[in-house]
PDB file of C-alpha atoms and ligand atoms in Angstrom:
ATOM      1  CA  MET T  90      26.544  15.962  10.643  1.00  0.00           C
ATOM      2  CA  SER T  91      23.792  18.289  12.109  1.00  0.00           C
ATOM      3  CA  SER T  92      23.121  18.025  15.824  1.00  0.00           C
ATOM      4  CA  VAL T  93      20.254  15.932  17.376  1.00  0.00           C
ATOM      5  CA  PRO T  94      17.226  18.113  17.848  1.00  0.00           C
ATOM      6  CA  GLY T  95      16.131  19.135  21.487  1.00  0.00           C
ATOM      7  CA  ALA T  96      13.568  17.007  23.663  1.00  0.00           C
ATOM      8  CA  GLU T  97      10.550  18.832  22.457  1.00  0.00           C
ATOM      9  CA  GLU T  98      11.204  18.607  18.918  1.00  0.00           C
ATOM     10  CA  LEU T  99      12.289  14.919  19.175  1.00  0.00           C
ATOM     11  CA  ALA T 100       8.823  14.196  20.686  1.00  0.00           C
ATOM     12  CA  GLU T 101       7.149  15.994  17.880  1.00  0.00           C
ATOM     13  CA  LEU T 102       9.332  14.100  15.215  1.00  0.00           C
ATOM     14  CA  GLU T 103       8.307  10.733  16.873  1.00  0.00           C
ATOM     15  CA  GLN T 104       4.578  11.597  16.900  1.00  0.00           C
ATOM     16  CA  VAL T 105       4.776  12.746  13.140  1.00  0.00           C
ATOM     17  CA  ALA T 106       6.508   9.347  12.286  1.00  0.00           C
ATOM     18  CA  VAL T 107       3.851   7.473  14.059  1.00  0.00           C
ATOM     19  CA  ALA T 108       0.901   9.155  12.588  1.00  0.00           C
ATOM     20  CA  ALA T 109       2.269   8.967   9.069  1.00  0.00           C
ATOM     21  CA  ALA T 110       3.376   5.465   9.263  1.00  0.00           C
ATOM     22  CA  THR T 111      -0.032   4.476  10.809  1.00  0.00           C
ATOM     23  CA  GLU T 112      -1.943   6.165   8.021  1.00  0.00           C
ATOM     24  CA  ALA T 113       0.187   4.614   5.197  1.00  0.00           C
ATOM     25  CA  ALA T 114      -0.267   1.366   6.841  1.00  0.00           C
ATOM     26  CA  ARG T 115      -4.092   1.560   6.641  1.00  0.00           C
ATOM     27  CA  PHE T 116      -3.598   2.749   3.024  1.00  0.00           C
ATOM     28  CA  VAL T 117      -1.718  -0.327   2.047  1.00  0.00           C
ATOM     29  CA  VAL T 118      -4.250  -2.631   3.490  1.00  0.00           C
ATOM     30  CA  GLU T 119      -7.480  -1.041   2.702  1.00  0.00           C
ATOM     31  CA  GLU T 120      -6.590   0.248  -0.868  1.00  0.00           C
ATOM     32  CA  ARG T 121      -4.965  -3.018  -1.943  1.00  0.00           C
ATOM     33  CA  PRO T 122      -6.555  -3.779  -5.324  1.00  0.00           C
ATOM     34  CA  ASP T 123      -7.848  -7.477  -5.666  1.00  0.00           C
ATOM     35  CA  ARG T 124      -5.384  -8.004  -8.586  1.00  0.00           C
ATOM     36  CA  LEU T 125      -2.282  -6.280  -7.399  1.00  0.00           C
ATOM     37  CA  GLY T 126      -0.606  -4.529 -10.487  1.00  0.00           C
ATOM     38  CA  VAL T 127       3.024  -4.628 -10.759  1.00  0.00           C
ATOM     39  CA  SER T 128       4.036  -0.949 -11.982  1.00  0.00           C
ATOM     40  CA  LYS T 129       7.699  -1.598 -12.762  1.00  0.00           C
ATOM     41  CA  THR T 130      10.703  -3.540 -12.024  1.00  0.00           C
ATOM     42  CA  LYS T 131      13.900  -2.275 -10.302  1.00  0.00           C
ATOM     43  CA  SER T 132      17.213  -4.057 -10.396  1.00  0.00           C
ATOM     44  CA  THR T 133      15.767  -7.458 -11.500  1.00  0.00           C
ATOM     45  CA  ALA T 134      12.354  -8.973 -12.530  1.00  0.00           C
ATOM     46  CA  THR T 135      12.074 -10.469  -8.848  1.00  0.00           C
ATOM     47  CA  ASP T 136      12.066  -6.971  -7.267  1.00  0.00           C
ATOM     48  CA  VAL T 137       8.375  -6.331  -7.373  1.00  0.00           C
ATOM     49  CA  VAL T 138       7.363  -2.697  -7.094  1.00  0.00           C
ATOM     50  CA  THR T 139       3.750  -2.312  -6.730  1.00  0.00           C
ATOM     51  CA  VAL T 140       1.334   0.584  -7.566  1.00  0.00           C
ATOM     52  CA  MET T 141       0.626   0.412  -3.781  1.00  0.00           C
ATOM     53  CA  ASP T 142       4.389   1.095  -2.990  1.00  0.00           C
ATOM     54  CA  GLN T 143       4.483   4.214  -4.925  1.00  0.00           C
ATOM     55  CA  GLY T 144       1.003   5.342  -3.639  1.00  0.00           C
ATOM     56  CA  ALA T 145       2.012   4.708  -0.082  1.00  0.00           C
ATOM     57  CA  GLN T 146       4.987   6.729  -0.448  1.00  0.00           C
ATOM     58  CA  ASP T 147       3.305   9.693  -2.141  1.00  0.00           C
ATOM     59  CA  LEU T 148       1.026   9.708   0.907  1.00  0.00           C
ATOM     60  CA  LEU T 149       3.863   9.756   3.321  1.00  0.00           C
ATOM     61  CA  ARG T 150       5.664  12.417   1.334  1.00  0.00           C
ATOM     62  CA  GLU T 151       2.510  14.607   1.550  1.00  0.00           C
ATOM     63  CA  ARG T 152       1.868  14.152   5.168  1.00  0.00           C
ATOM     64  CA  LEU T 153       5.510  14.778   5.979  1.00  0.00           C
ATOM     65  CA  ARG T 154       5.860  17.855   3.945  1.00  0.00           C
ATOM     66  CA  ALA T 155       2.572  19.139   5.548  1.00  0.00           C
ATOM     67  CA  ALA T 156       3.774  18.689   9.015  1.00  0.00           C
ATOM     68  CA  ARG T 157       7.565  19.554   8.493  1.00  0.00           C
ATOM     69  CA  PRO T 158       8.089  21.523   5.408  1.00  0.00           C
ATOM     70  CA  ASP T 159      11.738  22.173   5.692  1.00  0.00           C
ATOM     71  CA  ASP T 160      12.748  18.651   6.194  1.00  0.00           C
ATOM     72  CA  GLY T 161      14.071  16.587   3.362  1.00  0.00           C
ATOM     73  CA  PHE T 162      12.635  13.268   2.136  1.00  0.00           C
ATOM     74  CA  LEU T 163      14.407  10.095   0.787  1.00  0.00           C
ATOM     75  CA  GLY T 164      12.248   7.174  -0.181  1.00  0.00           C
ATOM     76  CA  GLU T 165      12.596   3.678  -1.699  1.00  0.00           C
ATOM     77  CA  GLU T 166      10.492   4.900  -4.620  1.00  0.00           C
ATOM     78  CA  GLU T 167      10.760   7.911  -6.782  1.00  0.00           C
ATOM     79  CA  GLY T 168      10.562  11.561  -5.638  1.00  0.00           C
ATOM     80  CA  GLY T 169      13.142  12.721  -3.076  1.00  0.00           C
ATOM     81  CA  SER T 170      13.876  16.286  -1.795  1.00  0.00           C
ATOM     82  CA  THR T 171      16.818  18.000  -0.178  1.00  0.00           C
ATOM     83  CA  THR T 172      16.834  19.395   3.340  1.00  0.00           C
ATOM     84  CA  ARG T 173      16.722  22.878   4.821  1.00  0.00           C
ATOM     85  CA  SER T 174      16.479  21.917   8.408  1.00  0.00           C
ATOM     86  CA  GLY T 175      19.244  19.229   8.491  1.00  0.00           C
ATOM     87  CA  LEU T 176      16.513  16.495   9.081  1.00  0.00           C
ATOM     88  CA  THR T 177      15.632  14.170   6.362  1.00  0.00           C
ATOM     89  CA  TRP T 178      12.696  11.696   6.408  1.00  0.00           C
ATOM     90  CA  VAL T 179      13.835   8.160   5.290  1.00  0.00           C
ATOM     91  CA  VAL T 180      10.796   6.108   4.458  1.00  0.00           C
ATOM     92  CA  ASP T 181      10.050   2.696   3.178  1.00  0.00           C
ATOM     93  CA  PRO T 182       6.593   2.534   2.188  1.00  0.00           C
ATOM     94  CA  ILE T 183       6.372  -1.210   1.985  1.00  0.00           C
ATOM     95  CA  ASP T 184       9.447  -3.119   3.393  1.00  0.00           C
ATOM     96  CA  GLY T 185       8.877  -6.673   2.525  1.00  0.00           C
ATOM     97  CA  THR T 186       7.166  -6.136  -0.896  1.00  0.00           C
ATOM     98  CA  VAL T 187       7.210  -9.843  -1.897  1.00  0.00           C
ATOM     99  CA  ASN T 188       5.414 -10.847   1.417  1.00  0.00           C
ATOM    100  CA  TYR T 189       2.821  -8.068   0.679  1.00  0.00           C
ATOM    101  CA  LEU T 190       2.525  -9.453  -2.765  1.00  0.00           C
ATOM    102  CA  TYR T 191       1.790 -13.041  -1.527  1.00  0.00           C
ATOM    103  CA  ARG T 192      -0.227 -11.887   1.433  1.00  0.00           C
ATOM    104  CA  ILE T 193       2.331 -13.076   3.938  1.00  0.00           C
ATOM    105  CA  PRO T 194       1.577 -11.033   7.044  1.00  0.00           C
ATOM    106  CA  ALA T 195       5.236  -9.744   7.577  1.00  0.00           C
ATOM    107  CA  TYR T 196       5.665  -6.402   5.840  1.00  0.00           C
ATOM    108  CA  ALA T 197       6.110  -3.073   7.305  1.00  0.00           C
ATOM    109  CA  VAL T 198       5.684   0.813   6.678  1.00  0.00           C
ATOM    110  CA  SER T 199       9.036   2.305   8.002  1.00  0.00           C
ATOM    111  CA  VAL T 200       9.338   6.205   8.684  1.00  0.00           C
ATOM    112  CA  ALA T 201      12.438   7.779  10.328  1.00  0.00           C
ATOM    113  CA  ALA T 202      13.641  11.275  10.775  1.00  0.00           C
ATOM    114  CA  VAL T 203      17.487  11.229  10.426  1.00  0.00           C
ATOM    115  CA  VAL T 204      20.041  13.879  10.869  1.00  0.00           C
ATOM    116  CA  GLY T 205      23.018  14.125   8.527  1.00  0.00           C
ATOM    117  CA  ASN T 206      23.079  12.863   5.023  1.00  0.00           C
ATOM    118  CA  PRO T 207      21.398   9.564   4.596  1.00  0.00           C
ATOM    119  CA  ARG T 208      22.937   8.988   1.204  1.00  0.00           C
ATOM    120  CA  VAL T 209      26.397   8.690   2.738  1.00  0.00           C
ATOM    121  CA  PRO T 210      27.299   5.722   5.010  1.00  0.00           C
ATOM    122  CA  GLY T 211      28.441   6.972   8.476  1.00  0.00           C
ATOM    123  CA  GLU T 212      27.202  10.422   7.885  1.00  0.00           C
ATOM    124  CA  TRP T 213      23.665   9.971   9.323  1.00  0.00           C
ATOM    125  CA  THR T 214      21.780   8.749  12.276  1.00  0.00           C
ATOM    126  CA  PRO T 215      18.150   8.100  13.062  1.00  0.00           C
ATOM    127  CA  VAL T 216      16.572  10.242  15.719  1.00  0.00           C
ATOM    128  CA  ALA T 217      12.888   9.386  15.525  1.00  0.00           C
ATOM    129  CA  GLY T 218      11.045   6.609  13.849  1.00  0.00           C
ATOM    130  CA  ALA T 219       8.115   4.228  13.546  1.00  0.00           C
ATOM    131  CA  VAL T 220       7.578   0.765  12.038  1.00  0.00           C
ATOM    132  CA  VAL T 221       4.202  -0.684  11.488  1.00  0.00           C
ATOM    133  CA  ASN T 222       3.128  -4.059  10.324  1.00  0.00           C
ATOM    134  CA  PRO T 223      -0.113  -3.154   8.574  1.00  0.00           C
ATOM    135  CA  ALA T 224      -1.234  -6.906   8.513  1.00  0.00           C
ATOM    136  CA  THR T 225      -1.144  -7.223  12.311  1.00  0.00           C
ATOM    137  CA  GLY T 226      -1.436  -3.593  13.542  1.00  0.00           C
ATOM    138  CA  GLU T 227       1.904  -3.867  15.624  1.00  0.00           C
ATOM    139  CA  LEU T 228       3.678  -0.609  15.988  1.00  0.00           C
ATOM    140  CA  PHE T 229       7.261   0.043  17.120  1.00  0.00           C
ATOM    141  CA  HIS T 230       8.416   3.677  17.811  1.00  0.00           C
ATOM    142  CA  ALA T 231      11.325   5.505  19.216  1.00  0.00           C
ATOM    143  CA  ARG T 232      13.056   8.673  19.613  1.00  0.00           C
ATOM    144  CA  THR T 233      16.807   9.357  20.663  1.00  0.00           C
ATOM    145  CA  GLY T 234      17.017   8.959  24.497  1.00  0.00           C
ATOM    146  CA  GLY T 235      13.272   8.281  24.698  1.00  0.00           C
ATOM    147  CA  GLY T 236      13.402   4.368  24.857  1.00  0.00           C
ATOM    148  CA  ALA T 237      11.747   1.992  22.522  1.00  0.00           C
ATOM    149  CA  TRP T 238       8.015   1.425  22.487  1.00  0.00           C
ATOM    150  CA  ARG T 239       5.720  -1.167  21.161  1.00  0.00           C
ATOM    151  CA  ARG T 240       1.891  -1.028  20.639  1.00  0.00           C
ATOM    152  CA  LEU T 241      -0.397  -3.939  19.558  1.00  0.00           C
ATOM    153  CA  HIS T 242      -3.641  -3.185  17.757  1.00  0.00           C
ATOM    154  CA  GLY T 243      -5.694  -0.562  19.825  1.00  0.00           C
ATOM    155  CA  GLU T 244      -3.649  -0.867  23.081  1.00  0.00           C
ATOM    156  CA  GLU T 245      -1.511   1.624  24.778  1.00  0.00           C
ATOM    157  CA  SER T 246       2.282   1.669  23.929  1.00  0.00           C
ATOM    158  CA  THR T 247       4.430  -0.450  26.175  1.00  0.00           C
ATOM    159  CA  SER T 248       8.176   0.058  26.987  1.00  0.00           C
ATOM    160  CA  LEU T 249      10.430  -2.280  24.924  1.00  0.00           C
ATOM    161  CA  VAL T 250      13.622  -3.669  26.466  1.00  0.00           C
ATOM    162  CA  ALA T 251      15.575  -6.240  24.470  1.00  0.00           C
ATOM    163  CA  PRO T 252      15.924  -9.442  26.422  1.00  0.00           C
ATOM    164  CA  ARG T 253      19.380 -10.908  27.319  1.00  0.00           C
ATOM    165  CA  PRO T 254      20.438 -12.942  24.373  1.00  0.00           C
ATOM    166  CA  PRO T 255      21.531 -16.586  24.324  1.00  0.00           C
ATOM    167  CA  ALA T 256      25.051 -17.707  23.385  1.00  0.00           C
ATOM    168  CA  LEU T 257      25.906 -17.725  19.645  1.00  0.00           C
ATOM    169  CA  ASP T 258      25.294 -21.324  19.203  1.00  0.00           C
ATOM    170  CA  ARG T 259      21.786 -21.070  20.789  1.00  0.00           C
ATOM    171  CA  ALA T 260      21.050 -17.978  18.736  1.00  0.00           C
ATOM    172  CA  LEU T 261      18.280 -17.717  16.122  1.00  0.00           C
ATOM    173  CA  ALA T 262      19.590 -15.355  13.585  1.00  0.00           C
ATOM    174  CA  GLY T 263      17.529 -13.539  10.822  1.00  0.00           C
ATOM    175  CA  THR T 264      18.973 -12.583   7.512  1.00  0.00           C
ATOM    176  CA  GLY T 265      17.804 -11.620   4.026  1.00  0.00           C
ATOM    177  CA  PHE T 266      18.774 -11.644   0.407  1.00  0.00           C
ATOM    178  CA  GLY T 267      18.920  -8.993  -2.376  1.00  0.00           C
ATOM    179  CA  TYR T 268      17.408  -9.057  -5.706  1.00  0.00           C
ATOM    180  CA  ASP T 269      20.382  -9.226  -7.651  1.00  0.00           C
ATOM    181  CA  PRO T 270      21.458 -12.889  -8.489  1.00  0.00           C
ATOM    182  CA  ARG T 271      25.365 -11.959  -8.070  1.00  0.00           C
ATOM    183  CA  ARG T 272      24.573 -10.498  -4.534  1.00  0.00           C
ATOM    184  CA  ARG T 273      22.529 -13.560  -3.728  1.00  0.00           C
ATOM    185  CA  ARG T 274      25.370 -15.994  -4.520  1.00  0.00           C
ATOM    186  CA  TRP T 275      27.546 -14.051  -2.215  1.00  0.00           C
ATOM    187  CA  GLN T 276      24.921 -14.054   0.500  1.00  0.00           C
ATOM    188  CA  ALA T 277      24.456 -17.910   0.006  1.00  0.00           C
ATOM    189  CA  ALA T 278      28.230 -18.326   0.465  1.00  0.00           C
ATOM    190  CA  LEU T 279      28.228 -16.339   3.559  1.00  0.00           C
ATOM    191  CA  LEU T 280      25.420 -18.324   4.884  1.00  0.00           C
ATOM    192  CA  LEU T 281      27.239 -21.524   4.344  1.00  0.00           C
ATOM    193  CA  GLU T 282      29.919 -20.163   6.886  1.00  0.00           C
ATOM    194  CA  VAL T 283      27.561 -18.686   9.414  1.00  0.00           C
ATOM    195  CA  LEU T 284      24.821 -21.432   9.457  1.00  0.00           C
ATOM    196  CA  PRO T 285      26.797 -24.151  11.314  1.00  0.00           C
ATOM    197  CA  GLN T 286      27.670 -21.588  14.191  1.00  0.00           C
ATOM    198  CA  VAL T 287      24.112 -20.553  15.231  1.00  0.00           C
ATOM    199  CA  ARG T 288      20.781 -22.387  16.355  1.00  0.00           C
ATOM    200  CA  ASP T 289      19.251 -21.653  13.115  1.00  0.00           C
ATOM    201  CA  ILE T 290      18.532 -19.039  10.466  1.00  0.00           C
ATOM    202  CA  ARG T 291      15.195 -17.293   9.590  1.00  0.00           C
ATOM    203  CA  ARG T 292      14.569 -15.305   6.334  1.00  0.00           C
ATOM    204  CA  ILE T 293      11.361 -13.663   7.096  1.00  0.00           C
ATOM    205  CA  GLY T 294      11.318 -10.944   4.412  1.00  0.00           C
ATOM    206  CA  SER T 295      11.164  -7.721   6.002  1.00  0.00           C
ATOM    207  CA  ALA T 296      14.416  -6.145   7.427  1.00  0.00           C
ATOM    208  CA  ALA T 297      12.640  -3.406   9.350  1.00  0.00           C
ATOM    209  CA  LEU T 298      10.417  -6.034  11.127  1.00  0.00           C
ATOM    210  CA  ASP T 299      13.378  -8.406  11.575  1.00  0.00           C
ATOM    211  CA  ILE T 300      15.582  -5.693  13.335  1.00  0.00           C
ATOM    212  CA  CYS T 301      12.575  -4.897  15.642  1.00  0.00           C
ATOM    213  CA  SER T 302      12.166  -8.525  16.349  1.00  0.00           C
ATOM    214  CA  VAL T 303      15.623  -8.522  17.783  1.00  0.00           C
ATOM    215  CA  ALA T 304      14.267  -5.868  20.196  1.00  0.00           C
ATOM    216  CA  THR T 305      11.386  -8.128  21.136  1.00  0.00           C
ATOM    217  CA  GLY T 306      13.395 -11.199  21.354  1.00  0.00           C
ATOM    218  CA  THR T 307      11.468 -12.871  18.550  1.00  0.00           C
ATOM    219  CA  LEU T 308      14.906 -13.121  16.828  1.00  0.00           C
ATOM    220  CA  ASP T 309      18.030 -13.079  18.700  1.00  0.00           C
ATOM    221  CA  ALA T 310      20.116 -11.453  16.006  1.00  0.00           C
ATOM    222  CA  TYR T 311      20.038 -10.301  12.455  1.00  0.00           C
ATOM    223  CA  PHE T 312      22.714  -9.570   9.689  1.00  0.00           C
ATOM    224  CA  GLU T 313      22.362  -8.619   6.131  1.00  0.00           C
ATOM    225  CA  ARG T 314      24.535  -7.238   3.211  1.00  0.00           C
ATOM    226  CA  GLY T 315      22.611  -4.884   0.814  1.00  0.00           C
ATOM    227  CA  LEU T 316      20.343  -2.973   3.168  1.00  0.00           C
ATOM    228  CA  ASN T 317      19.425   0.619   2.058  1.00  0.00           C
ATOM    229  CA  PRO T 318      18.891   3.448   4.542  1.00  0.00           C
ATOM    230  CA  TRP T 319      15.277   3.224   4.140  1.00  0.00           C
ATOM    231  CA  ASP T 320      15.083  -0.536   5.308  1.00  0.00           C
ATOM    232  CA  MET T 321      17.190   0.116   8.379  1.00  0.00           C
ATOM    233  CA  ALA T 322      16.726   3.697   9.620  1.00  0.00           C
ATOM    234  CA  ALA T 323      13.588   3.497  12.048  1.00  0.00           C
ATOM    235  CA  ALA T 324      14.140  -0.030  13.008  1.00  0.00           C
ATOM    236  CA  TRP T 325      17.978   0.845  13.930  1.00  0.00           C
ATOM    237  CA  LEU T 326      16.657   3.314  16.410  1.00  0.00           C
ATOM    238  CA  VAL T 327      14.021   1.022  17.984  1.00  0.00           C
ATOM    239  CA  LEU T 328      16.591  -1.450  18.626  1.00  0.00           C
ATOM    240  CA  THR T 329      19.384   0.603  20.098  1.00  0.00           C
ATOM    241  CA  GLU T 330      16.809   2.402  22.202  1.00  0.00           C
ATOM    242  CA  ALA T 331      15.627  -1.017  23.379  1.00  0.00           C
ATOM    243  CA  GLY T 332      19.258  -1.791  24.452  1.00  0.00           C
ATOM    244  CA  GLY T 333      20.598  -3.493  21.373  1.00  0.00           C
ATOM    245  CA  ARG T 334      23.536  -2.853  19.014  1.00  0.00           C
ATOM    246  CA  PHE T 335      23.363  -2.097  15.245  1.00  0.00           C
ATOM    247  CA  THR T 336      26.553  -1.714  13.476  1.00  0.00           C
ATOM    248  CA  GLY T 337      28.664  -2.647  10.484  1.00  0.00           C
ATOM    249  CA  LEU T 338      31.702  -4.891  10.510  1.00  0.00           C
ATOM    250  CA  ALA T 339      34.900  -4.064  12.177  1.00  0.00           C
ATOM    251  CA  GLY T 340      33.808  -0.690  13.697  1.00  0.00           C
ATOM    252  CA  ASP T 341      32.102   0.541  10.472  1.00  0.00           C
ATOM    253  CA  PRO T 342      28.714   2.109  10.758  1.00  0.00           C
ATOM    254  CA  PRO T 343      25.662   0.090   9.529  1.00  0.00           C
ATOM    255  CA  ALA T 344      25.659   0.510   5.835  1.00  0.00           C
ATOM    256  CA  GLU T 345      24.913  -1.430   2.621  1.00  0.00           C
ATOM    257  CA  ALA T 346      28.181  -3.530   3.018  1.00  0.00           C
ATOM    258  CA  MET T 347      26.800  -5.158   6.195  1.00  0.00           C
ATOM    259  CA  VAL T 348      24.618  -4.702   9.114  1.00  0.00           C
ATOM    260  CA  VAL T 349      24.758  -6.777  12.472  1.00  0.00           C
ATOM    261  CA  ALA T 350      21.988  -6.435  14.978  1.00  0.00           C
ATOM    262  CA  ALA T 351      21.866  -8.198  18.452  1.00  0.00           C
ATOM    263  CA  VAL T 352      22.270  -7.471  22.000  1.00  0.00           C
ATOM    264  CA  GLU T 353      25.655  -7.684  23.713  1.00  0.00           C
ATOM    265  CA  PRO T 354      27.378 -10.008  24.241  1.00  0.00           C
ATOM    266  CA  LEU T 355      25.933 -11.763  21.260  1.00  0.00           C
ATOM    267  CA  HIS T 356      26.485  -8.828  19.020  1.00  0.00           C
ATOM    268  CA  THR T 357      30.342  -9.111  19.553  1.00  0.00           C
ATOM    269  CA  ASP T 358      30.289 -12.771  18.880  1.00  0.00           C
ATOM    270  CA  LEU T 359      28.170 -12.764  15.612  1.00  0.00           C
ATOM    271  CA  GLU T 360      30.160  -9.666  14.353  1.00  0.00           C
ATOM    272  CA  ARG T 361      33.296 -11.723  14.779  1.00  0.00           C
ATOM    273  CA  VAL T 362      31.687 -14.859  12.970  1.00  0.00           C
ATOM    274  CA  VAL T 363      30.194 -12.605  10.042  1.00  0.00           C
ATOM    275  CA  ARG T 364      33.439 -10.698   9.628  1.00  0.00           C
ATOM    276  CA  ALA T 365      35.369 -14.085   9.452  1.00  0.00           C
ATOM    277  CA  ALA T 366      32.911 -15.427   7.072  1.00  0.00           C
ATOM    278  CA  ALA T 367      33.100 -12.397   4.789  1.00  0.00           C
ATOM    279  CA  GLU T 368      36.993 -12.853   4.603  1.00  0.00           C
ATOM    280  CA  VAL T 369      36.577 -16.482   3.505  1.00  0.00           C
ATOM    281  CA  VAL T 370      34.044 -15.756   0.872  1.00  0.00           C
ATOM    282  CA  GLY T 371      36.031 -12.722  -0.489  1.00  0.00           C
ATOM    283  CA  ALA T 372      34.850 -10.008  -2.894  1.00  0.00           C
ATOM    284  CA  GLU T 373      31.491 -10.226  -4.338  1.00  0.00           C
TER     285      GLU T 373
HETATM  286  C1  IPD B 948      13.729  -5.812   1.312  1.00  0.00           C
HETATM  287  C2  IPD B 948      13.292  -6.675   2.607  1.00  0.00           C
HETATM  288  C3  IPD B 948      14.119  -7.801   2.786  1.00  0.00           C
HETATM  289  C4  IPD B 948      15.604  -7.716   2.752  1.00  0.00           C
HETATM  290  C5  IPD B 948      15.970  -6.892   1.216  1.00  0.00           C
HETATM  291  C6  IPD B 948      15.121  -5.650   1.096  1.00  0.00           C
HETATM  292  P1  IPD B 948      11.813  -4.372   0.092  1.00  0.00           P
HETATM  293  O1  IPD B 948      13.012  -4.654   1.252  1.00  0.00           O
HETATM  294  O2  IPD B 948      13.569  -5.800   3.667  1.00  0.00           O
HETATM  295  O3  IPD B 948      13.683  -8.614   3.883  1.00  0.00           O
HETATM  296  O4  IPD B 948      16.212  -9.100   2.624  1.00  0.00           O
HETATM  297  O5  IPD B 948      17.334  -6.684   1.345  1.00  0.00           O
HETATM  298  O6  IPD B 948      15.399  -5.052   0.067  1.00  0.00           O
HETATM  299  O7  IPD B 948      12.464  -4.270  -1.356  1.00  0.00           O
HETATM  300  O8  IPD B 948      10.786  -5.376   0.273  1.00  0.00           O
HETATM  301  O9  IPD B 948      11.378  -2.967   0.575  1.00  0.00           O
END
């Protein structure tokens, strides 16, 4: 894996991420057509990919290329490029597409600079990133070693330190479901095992915001199977810079197989419960 950039470059990357994500957030709100067109479907008909999704990604790609021409680009929609600098921008133009479609104000633009190869689990790590909720104007941003920051609409950023979590049986845990029915069946079976062991479960609908919510304490924990690098990259850094942990199971890196997000000691307890549940459920 390429090395983490120096302090000056990290600060630049964070600034670029914030500027690009903020502009794309404005775009998805202001340019939203009255009747939102569905441009195509991905894995199944319930995975709604809008014209706005591709438009926001194109905007992000242009802005990032102008600022950092040697970096690669990987987004949820079409049009990636390889890196010459060792850094790649991993973006989700609208994380929480279904919420966006239904005007539920919990969706996000997620922009992260990562080192390594974001297509290979365990071979990449985010070094700077920003997550914006366009509906509320809330912004989260971080860079490696720089702490996590939260900015509410029009205000200065304030330092974000994740609160001490409750015990597992008092913990409010977020999770999510994929678009593929087979995956959903597995996720529902896992939930049957986990639900009796926590305070309650929330399915809010944007992985990036859910993971940032663990940093603010709005959720105590989060787990999900099926996340892509663009769903997790920026929020992963926000949470870890806020003092939380973001891992896979049994020492694995966060990956499609599973992510578990929480502050210790809750992280250890939830990881154990999710790992045991996954063993009970078996193969997908
Ligand atoms: C989805 C959201 C959702 C999560 C899914 C993701 P998308 O991203 O983050 O909360 O449960 O796994 O695919 O498709 O809206 O960008």
